[in-house]
């Protein structure tokens, strides 16, 4: 927990003079998405509030917002924990991803497209793979899909998918075979990027749909072994 709190202290400057629960929630959401707080982690009000320099009431409101987003869960007399997703949650995340991400690609206008962010995420994934950093590859993969969604140039879509991708990271943390899960998607991201560089939206959408279907099968396969399917409250059963 010490390392995570040290990172939060670095984020304190982001709050500036207009510290709000929404800003605190943004920081914690990002930290969850980047893997600093794994599923099942208890979040200490005193420690996190001290690291960020915010009041207990502000932090509790931020916790409430993230609980509403299904990233946290409050357990009576125990505190606030980072949520452990169920298999049904994972399936719903991928259903949402397919609806939104494929629609973004389908709705692109005429090429060329602003693909610098996608290309950067591909290189980030390749670099992490060379270092054997498979958690980093998973982070780069999320960055790739976040940049893909950003092609819609829609703040509402970005906001919706920020929460979805943060939930997805919770699922990735439960998977105990990160290389097997993430390595194949480096090449898949490359071919999607190439299709978009060629201006072929139809091919890019077909590749993306196939990608998401395979990814769902892989994640659910492992998830069923790691988390009890009756854990509908987000409590780990392993």
Rosetta silent file (secondary structure, phi, psi, omega in degrees, C-alpha in Angstrom):
SEQUENCE: XXXXXXXXXXXXXXXXXXXXXXXXXXXXXXXXXXXXXXXXXXXXXXXXXXXXXXXXXXXXXXXXXXXXXXXXXXXXXXXXXXXXXXXXXXXXXXXXXXXXXXXXXXXXXXXXXXXXXXXXXXXXXXXXXXXXXXXXXXXXXXXXXXXXXXXXXXXXXXXXXXXXXXXXXXXXXXXXXXXXXXXXXXXXXXXXXXXXXXXXXXXXXXXXXXXXXXXXXXXXXXXXXXXXXXXXXXXXXX
SCORE:     score description
SCORE:     0.000 S_00000001
   1 L     0.000  -28.187 -177.845    0.000    0.000    0.000 S_00000001
   2 H   -59.617  -43.549 -179.302    2.971    2.345    0.652 S_00000001
   3 H   -62.907  -42.790  179.944    3.929    2.450   -3.034 S_00000001
   4 H   -62.490  -42.058 -178.334    0.370    3.208   -4.095 S_00000001
   5 H   -67.587  -35.196  176.007    0.074    6.035   -1.561 S_00000001
   6 H   -60.763  -41.524  177.472    3.370    7.507   -2.722 S_00000001
   7 H   -63.749  -39.129  178.802    1.953    7.643   -6.251 S_00000001
   8 H   -64.621  -38.329  178.663   -1.184    9.347   -4.992 S_00000001
   9 H   -59.354  -34.669  176.873    0.898   11.998   -3.242 S_00000001
  10 H   -65.796  -28.803 -179.436    2.397   12.798   -6.651 S_00000001
  11 H   -79.406   -8.785 -175.006   -1.145   13.336   -7.968 S_00000001
  12 H   -56.698  -35.517 -178.855   -1.905   15.896   -5.281 S_00000001
  13 H   -63.349  -23.392 -178.877   -0.758   18.728   -7.547 S_00000001
  14 H   -68.162  -20.609 -176.393   -3.516   17.805  -10.016 S_00000001
  15 H   -74.863  -31.972  179.453   -6.136   18.970   -7.541 S_00000001
  16 L    56.934 -148.963 -177.895   -4.967   22.580   -7.573 S_00000001
  17 L   -91.209   -5.448 -177.492   -7.146   25.119   -5.831 S_00000001
  18 L  -112.360   49.586 -179.387  -10.421   23.684   -7.072 S_00000001
  19 L   -61.210  125.467  179.608  -10.289   20.371   -5.221 S_00000001
  20 L  -138.421  163.592  177.279  -13.565   18.542   -5.686 S_00000001
  21 H   -61.854  -34.528  179.493  -14.900   15.051   -5.189 S_00000001
  22 H   -64.464  -39.997  178.967  -15.105   14.677   -8.966 S_00000001
  23 H   -67.507  -40.514  176.630  -11.404   15.449   -9.341 S_00000001
  24 H   -62.603  -43.017  178.210  -10.509   13.001   -6.587 S_00000001
  25 H   -61.101  -39.355  177.774  -12.701   10.384   -8.265 S_00000001
  26 H   -59.772  -44.335 -179.665  -10.890   11.043  -11.566 S_00000001
  27 H   -64.266  -47.694 -178.522   -7.529   10.402   -9.914 S_00000001
  28 H   -65.689  -37.972  177.274   -8.662    7.230   -8.161 S_00000001
  29 H   -60.345  -44.198  179.416  -10.371    5.967  -11.329 S_00000001
  30 H   -64.635  -41.444  179.261   -7.158    6.446  -13.266 S_00000001
  31 H   -64.971  -38.245  176.660   -5.130    4.720  -10.576 S_00000001
  32 H   -65.336  -44.825 -178.887   -7.522    1.774  -10.578 S_00000001
  33 H   -62.956  -33.083 -179.179   -7.392    1.586  -14.380 S_00000001
  34 L   -85.492   -3.068  173.843   -3.571    1.631  -14.312 S_00000001
  35 L    93.301   11.477 -179.089   -3.490   -1.192  -11.777 S_00000001
  36 L   -72.792  -29.348  178.862   -2.311    0.604   -8.643 S_00000001
  37 L  -120.249   97.553 -178.040   -5.233   -0.697   -6.601 S_00000001
  38 L   -68.245  161.905  176.754   -6.001   -4.355   -7.445 S_00000001
  39 L   -55.892  139.263  179.884   -9.448   -5.908   -6.912 S_00000001
  40 L    90.714   -7.702 -179.658  -10.190   -6.621   -3.264 S_00000001
  41 L   -70.025  129.758  173.782   -7.946   -3.794   -1.991 S_00000001
  42 E   -81.402  130.580 -179.308   -9.362   -1.961    1.011 S_00000001
  43 E   -97.498  115.046 -178.179   -9.117    1.827    0.529 S_00000001
  44 L   -81.455  123.236  177.887   -8.174    3.630    3.734 S_00000001
  45 H   -60.036  -45.608 -176.446   -9.868    7.000    4.162 S_00000001
  46 H   -64.613  -46.169 -175.743   -7.079    8.308    6.396 S_00000001
  47 H   -68.449  -46.177 -177.624   -4.205    7.173    4.166 S_00000001
  48 H   -71.975  -41.434  177.460   -5.693    8.251    0.836 S_00000001
  49 H   -60.839  -39.957  177.914   -7.121   11.473    2.220 S_00000001
  50 H   -67.342  -40.001 -179.233   -3.711   12.319    3.685 S_00000001
  51 H   -64.837  -37.428 -178.172   -1.881   11.481    0.445 S_00000001
  52 H   -92.294  -14.763 -179.568   -4.190   13.711   -1.593 S_00000001
  53 L    70.914   39.098 -179.705   -4.652   16.381    1.062 S_00000001
  54 L  -121.282  160.549 -178.232   -8.466   16.273    0.947 S_00000001
  55 L   -73.993  161.544  178.250  -11.113   16.151    3.639 S_00000001
  56 H   -61.550  -39.726 -179.570  -12.841   12.982    4.748 S_00000001
  57 H   -64.725  -41.962  178.124  -16.159   14.260    3.373 S_00000001
  58 H   -61.750  -44.331 -179.035  -14.643   14.983   -0.057 S_00000001
  59 H   -65.138  -40.227  179.204  -13.064   11.526   -0.166 S_00000001
  60 H   -63.962  -36.746  176.820  -16.298    9.833    0.874 S_00000001
  61 H   -66.419  -39.247  176.160  -18.141   11.616   -1.918 S_00000001
  62 H   -62.824  -42.359  176.627  -15.472   10.433   -4.381 S_00000001
  63 H   -59.857  -41.127 -179.794  -15.896    6.883   -3.073 S_00000001
  64 H   -61.864  -42.810  179.458  -19.650    7.222   -3.553 S_00000001
  65 H   -61.482  -43.280 -178.080  -19.188    8.289   -7.179 S_00000001
  66 H   -73.985  -26.832  172.982  -16.893    5.352   -7.911 S_00000001
  67 H   -66.866  -39.858  177.176  -19.253    2.958   -6.159 S_00000001
  68 H   -62.878  -31.607  178.183  -21.980    4.202   -8.492 S_00000001
  69 L   -83.324    1.605  177.733  -19.625    3.415  -11.395 S_00000001
  70 L    70.765   21.873  176.378  -19.206   -0.132  -10.014 S_00000001
  71 L   -92.353  -27.293  178.772  -15.489    0.294   -9.389 S_00000001
  72 E  -122.140  160.857  175.243  -15.796    0.217   -5.606 S_00000001
  73 E  -137.572  136.921  178.541  -18.028   -1.631   -3.181 S_00000001
  74 E   -98.890  125.175  178.504  -18.940   -0.606    0.387 S_00000001
  75 E  -110.454  124.228 -175.731  -19.085   -3.418    2.920 S_00000001
  76 L   -55.659  129.757  178.629  -20.924   -2.663    6.166 S_00000001
  77 L    65.260    8.072  179.045  -18.578   -2.332    9.147 S_00000001
  78 L  -121.353  -32.426  178.568  -15.584   -3.232    6.945 S_00000001
  79 E   121.490 -161.400 -177.311  -15.025   -0.266    4.679 S_00000001
  80 E  -109.259  133.110 -176.700  -14.645    0.463    0.981 S_00000001
  81 E  -127.991  150.392  169.643  -12.974   -2.033   -1.355 S_00000001
  82 E   -68.839  130.528 -170.471  -11.987   -2.139   -4.992 S_00000001
  83 L   -71.052  143.296  170.182  -14.616   -4.335   -6.574 S_00000001
  84 L  -101.169  119.884 -175.047  -14.023   -7.875   -7.830 S_00000001
  85 L   -73.746  157.269  172.007  -16.117   -8.373  -10.957 S_00000001
  86 L   -95.724  169.446  176.067  -18.322  -11.374  -11.676 S_00000001
  87 H   -59.093  -39.773  179.987  -18.362  -13.339  -14.913 S_00000001
  88 H   -63.561  -36.640  175.806  -21.623  -11.600  -15.789 S_00000001
  89 H   -60.754  -46.038 -178.240  -19.924   -8.215  -15.317 S_00000001
  90 H   -60.755  -44.679  179.569  -17.149   -9.211  -17.715 S_00000001
  91 H   -61.813  -38.705 -179.438  -19.625  -10.344  -20.359 S_00000001
  92 H   -70.807  -36.605  176.591  -21.535   -7.067  -20.046 S_00000001
  93 H   -58.704  -46.143 -178.353  -18.326   -5.009  -20.334 S_00000001
  94 H   -69.854  -32.737  175.336  -17.484   -6.707  -23.618 S_00000001
  95 H   -62.558  -42.859  178.364  -21.041   -6.289  -24.883 S_00000001
  96 H   -66.155  -42.275  179.510  -20.728   -2.554  -24.211 S_00000001
  97 H   -59.255  -44.894 -177.813  -17.293   -2.420  -25.822 S_00000001
  98 H   -64.539  -43.635  179.370  -18.542   -4.038  -29.009 S_00000001
  99 H   -58.988  -45.840 -173.507  -21.541   -1.702  -29.244 S_00000001
 100 H   -81.528  -52.404 -173.478  -19.446    1.434  -28.726 S_00000001
 101 H   -64.330  -42.621  179.025  -16.072    0.661  -30.307 S_00000001
 102 H   -66.144  -36.794  178.220  -17.482   -0.862  -33.478 S_00000001
 103 H   -65.890  -36.352  177.997  -19.918    2.047  -33.822 S_00000001
 104 H   -61.549  -47.503 -179.323  -17.019    4.511  -33.500 S_00000001
 105 H   -64.739  -42.361 -178.389  -15.131    2.830  -36.357 S_00000001
 106 H   -63.888  -31.717 -175.121  -18.282    2.519  -38.469 S_00000001
 107 L   -91.735    4.192  178.336  -19.059    6.198  -37.986 S_00000001
 108 L   -62.895  146.502  177.675  -15.664    7.570  -38.994 S_00000001
 109 L   -79.151 -152.100 -179.167  -15.756   10.073  -41.812 S_00000001
 110 L   -77.093  142.455  177.345  -13.512   10.108  -44.814 S_00000001
 111 L   -69.405  165.018    4.836   -9.824    9.287  -44.303 S_00000001
 112 L   -79.472  157.630 -179.278   -7.178   10.157  -43.379 S_00000001
 113 L  -106.928  159.072  179.045   -7.825    9.711  -39.663 S_00000001
 114 L   -82.432   91.339 -169.378   -5.901   11.092  -36.672 S_00000001
 115 L  -107.065    9.599 -177.059   -4.113    7.854  -35.763 S_00000001
 116 H   -59.788  -40.624 -179.966   -1.049    9.130  -33.897 S_00000001
 117 H   -65.078  -39.726  177.189   -2.459    8.041  -30.526 S_00000001
 118 H   -64.326  -44.776 -179.524   -3.217    4.538  -31.817 S_00000001
 119 H   -62.940  -39.026  178.715    0.272    4.205  -33.304 S_00000001
 120 H   -64.230  -39.986  179.199    1.826    5.370  -30.034 S_00000001
 121 H   -66.440  -37.378  176.506   -0.171    2.767  -28.081 S_00000001
 122 H   -60.797  -46.076  179.973    0.983    0.022  -30.474 S_00000001
 123 H   -66.596  -34.838  176.643    4.619    0.997  -29.883 S_00000001
 124 H   -60.968  -43.551  179.271    3.975    1.166  -26.127 S_00000001
 125 H   -65.855  -42.138  178.414    2.711   -2.432  -26.236 S_00000001
 126 H   -62.463  -42.922  179.525    5.641   -3.628  -28.305 S_00000001
 127 H   -63.125  -43.090  178.876    8.096   -1.984  -25.944 S_00000001
 128 H   -63.924  -38.212  179.054    6.470   -3.534  -22.873 S_00000001
 129 H   -64.379  -40.452  178.788    6.515   -6.967  -24.546 S_00000001
 130 H   -61.994  -30.419  179.130   10.241   -6.665  -25.259 S_00000001
 131 L   -86.425   -3.613 -176.128   10.763   -6.005  -21.549 S_00000001
 132 L    71.747   19.844 -178.887    8.553   -8.944  -20.582 S_00000001
 133 L   -92.896   86.630 -173.780    6.198   -6.505  -18.849 S_00000001
 134 H   -76.724  -26.857  170.902    2.857   -8.172  -19.593 S_00000001
 135 H   -64.020  -40.911  176.903    0.945   -5.955  -17.189 S_00000001
 136 H   -64.009  -35.273  176.028    2.364   -3.044  -19.189 S_00000001
 137 H   -63.105  -41.708  177.934    1.188   -4.715  -22.397 S_00000001
 138 H   -62.813  -39.655  176.960   -2.321   -4.875  -20.913 S_00000001
 139 H   -63.902  -43.672  178.964   -2.136   -1.180  -20.030 S_00000001
 140 H   -63.010  -35.222  179.127   -0.961   -0.338  -23.565 S_00000001
 141 H   -65.025  -42.587  176.468   -3.847   -2.371  -24.954 S_00000001
 142 H   -63.987  -39.493  176.948   -6.337   -0.337  -22.942 S_00000001
 143 H   -60.479  -40.092  179.410   -4.612    2.826  -24.164 S_00000001
 144 H   -59.071  -47.513 -176.724   -5.041    1.607  -27.754 S_00000001
 145 H   -73.686  -29.286  174.435   -8.781    1.137  -27.347 S_00000001
 146 H   -66.026  -40.675  177.325   -9.151    4.413  -25.469 S_00000001
 147 H   -67.281  -34.590  177.491   -7.471    6.183  -28.386 S_00000001
 148 H   -63.381  -45.733  178.137   -9.736    4.333  -30.807 S_00000001
 149 H   -61.804  -35.257 -178.878  -12.817    5.567  -28.940 S_00000001
 150 H   -64.009  -18.290  177.807  -11.343    9.087  -28.965 S_00000001
 151 L   -62.457  -20.433  178.008  -11.591    9.070  -32.772 S_00000001
 152 L   -72.713  -15.722 -178.484  -15.307    9.776  -32.270 S_00000001
 153 L    52.732   45.964 -178.555  -14.365   13.186  -30.811 S_00000001
 154 L  -126.837  115.554  179.261  -17.169   12.816  -28.269 S_00000001
 155 H   -62.308  -36.166 -179.195  -16.652   13.819  -24.637 S_00000001
 156 H   -66.842  -41.633  178.842  -19.691   11.767  -23.583 S_00000001
 157 H   -66.834  -41.439  177.220  -18.399    8.640  -25.279 S_00000001
 158 H   -58.585  -44.782 -178.235  -14.954    9.173  -23.770 S_00000001
 159 H   -64.254  -44.618  178.462  -16.489    9.545  -20.306 S_00000001
 160 H   -58.056  -47.910 -173.546  -18.617    6.422  -20.685 S_00000001
 161 H   -77.331  -21.854  173.488  -15.700    4.307  -21.855 S_00000001
 162 H   -57.227  -44.969  179.308  -13.290    5.613  -19.204 S_00000001
 163 H   -67.972  -41.388  179.999  -15.404    3.844  -16.621 S_00000001
 164 H   -62.793  -43.299 -179.041  -15.777    0.724  -18.781 S_00000001
 165 H   -69.016  -32.867  175.799  -12.009    0.475  -19.339 S_00000001
 166 H   -64.956  -42.030  175.327  -11.374    0.937  -15.623 S_00000001
 167 H   -62.040  -40.383  179.771  -13.734   -1.978  -14.931 S_00000001
 168 H   -59.632  -39.701  179.266  -11.946   -3.994  -17.605 S_00000001
 169 H   -62.601  -33.533  175.781   -8.653   -3.481  -15.797 S_00000001
 170 H   -60.928  -39.527  177.874  -10.248   -4.984  -12.685 S_00000001
 171 H   -65.296  -42.938 -178.745  -10.957   -8.103  -14.720 S_00000001
 172 H   -60.343  -33.279 -177.946   -7.394   -8.240  -16.020 S_00000001
 173 H   -65.718  -27.312 -178.804   -6.040   -8.218  -12.460 S_00000001
 174 H   -78.822  -24.281 -178.061   -7.795  -11.487  -11.657 S_00000001
 175 L   -70.681  126.940 -176.631   -6.249  -13.230  -14.673 S_00000001
 176 L   -98.096   10.288  179.351   -3.154  -15.170  -13.612 S_00000001
 177 L  -129.153   64.452 -172.140   -1.823  -15.687  -17.150 S_00000001
 178 H   -61.808  -36.072  179.694   -1.147  -12.115  -18.370 S_00000001
 179 H   -65.341  -46.272  179.735    1.218  -13.081  -21.202 S_00000001
 180 H   -61.607  -35.419 -178.681   -1.214  -15.609  -22.646 S_00000001
 181 H   -73.562  -48.123 -167.409   -4.017  -13.069  -22.372 S_00000001
 182 H   -93.666  -29.301 -172.474   -2.310   -9.951  -23.733 S_00000001
 183 L   -57.393  -42.868 -177.781    0.421  -11.054  -26.153 S_00000001
 184 H   -62.647  -21.515 -173.415   -1.873  -11.955  -29.101 S_00000001
 185 H   -82.310  -11.833  174.780   -3.447   -8.505  -29.096 S_00000001
 186 H   -61.813  -50.231  179.862   -0.230   -6.727  -30.002 S_00000001
 187 H   -67.238  -36.940  179.910   -0.463   -8.141  -33.535 S_00000001
 188 H   -65.644  -37.927  176.922   -4.248   -7.634  -33.652 S_00000001
 189 H   -63.777  -37.906  179.852   -3.850   -3.959  -32.771 S_00000001
 190 H   -60.635  -46.166 -176.228   -1.315   -3.601  -35.573 S_00000001
 191 H   -71.064  -32.359  174.523   -3.679   -4.951  -38.248 S_00000001
 192 H   -65.178  -44.373  177.693   -6.552   -2.758  -37.027 S_00000001
 193 H   -60.662  -42.557 -179.858   -4.251    0.258  -37.190 S_00000001
 194 H   -63.112  -40.089  178.718   -3.122   -0.724  -40.698 S_00000001
 195 H   -62.995  -40.141  178.573   -6.716   -1.030  -41.889 S_00000001
 196 H   -69.871  -36.747  176.406   -7.478    2.456  -40.568 S_00000001
 197 H   -63.295  -32.393  177.495   -4.304    3.838  -42.158 S_00000001
 198 L   -79.623   -5.825 -178.795   -5.550    2.370  -45.444 S_00000001
 199 L    76.713   17.223 -176.712   -8.897    4.107  -44.898 S_00000001
 200 L   -97.089   85.628 -178.164  -10.724    0.743  -44.858 S_00000001
 201 H   -64.265  -39.897 -177.582  -13.348    1.259  -42.143 S_00000001
 202 H   -61.621  -45.266  179.381  -15.262   -1.923  -42.990 S_00000001
 203 H   -66.007  -41.435  179.482  -12.190   -4.114  -42.606 S_00000001
 204 H   -61.404  -41.397  179.652  -11.169   -2.332  -39.406 S_00000001
 205 H   -65.911  -42.363  179.322  -14.632   -2.873  -37.922 S_00000001
 206 H   -63.290  -42.356  177.740  -14.643   -6.572  -38.872 S_00000001
 207 H   -63.303  -40.973 -179.465  -11.181   -7.031  -37.352 S_00000001
 208 H   -65.974  -43.654  179.599  -12.252   -5.215  -34.190 S_00000001
 209 H   -61.498  -43.223  178.421  -15.427   -7.294  -33.799 S_00000001
 210 H   -64.546  -40.725  178.144  -13.440  -10.534  -34.172 S_00000001
 211 H   -56.811  -51.121 -176.454  -10.843   -9.204  -31.735 S_00000001
 212 H   -65.886  -34.538  178.096  -13.443   -8.467  -29.054 S_00000001
 213 H   -65.279  -45.954  179.741  -15.108  -11.860  -29.492 S_00000001
 214 H   -66.096  -42.181  179.810  -11.823  -13.731  -29.031 S_00000001
 215 H   -61.086  -43.613  178.356  -10.815  -11.501  -26.113 S_00000001
 216 H   -59.517  -45.731 -179.657  -14.117  -12.148  -24.346 S_00000001
 217 H   -60.001  -42.739 -178.935  -13.712  -15.914  -24.733 S_00000001
 218 H   -65.557  -47.888 -176.992  -10.180  -15.803  -23.331 S_00000001
 219 H   -65.284  -44.784 -178.451  -11.002  -13.598  -20.350 S_00000001
 220 H   -65.114  -38.178  178.650  -14.159  -15.512  -19.411 S_00000001
 221 H   -55.627  -47.881 -179.886  -12.354  -18.849  -19.704 S_00000001
 222 H   -73.294  -38.759 -176.241   -9.814  -17.777  -17.090 S_00000001
 223 H   -62.547  -37.607  179.592  -12.299  -15.829  -15.030 S_00000001
 224 H   -63.364  -28.570  178.303  -14.551  -18.820  -14.521 S_00000001
 225 H   -80.427  -26.652 -171.747  -11.620  -20.637  -12.941 S_00000001
 226 H   -97.695  -28.814 -175.761  -10.606  -17.730  -10.731 S_00000001
 227 L  -128.324  130.250  178.365  -13.868  -16.205   -9.506 S_00000001
 228 L   -62.316  135.974 -175.372  -16.972  -18.061   -8.356 S_00000001
 229 L   -71.924  -12.153  178.391  -19.876  -17.415  -10.680 S_00000001
 230 L   -93.227    4.944 -179.568  -22.251  -16.898   -7.769 S_00000001
 231 L   -81.005   62.979 -171.822  -20.179  -13.959   -6.489 S_00000001
 232 L   -74.049  -13.532  179.054  -22.712  -11.444   -7.749 S_00000001
 233 L   -90.455    5.827  179.228  -21.863   -8.861   -5.116 S_00000001
 234 L    81.025   18.013  178.929  -18.340   -8.501   -6.407 S_00000001
 235 L   -95.984  132.174 -179.131  -16.798  -10.393   -3.500 S_00000001
 236 L   -63.840  140.952  178.678  -13.904  -12.724   -4.346 S_00000001
 237 L  -117.945   16.172  178.522  -14.638  -16.423   -3.844 S_00000001
 238 L  -107.630    0.000    0.000  -11.093  -17.655   -4.484 S_00000001
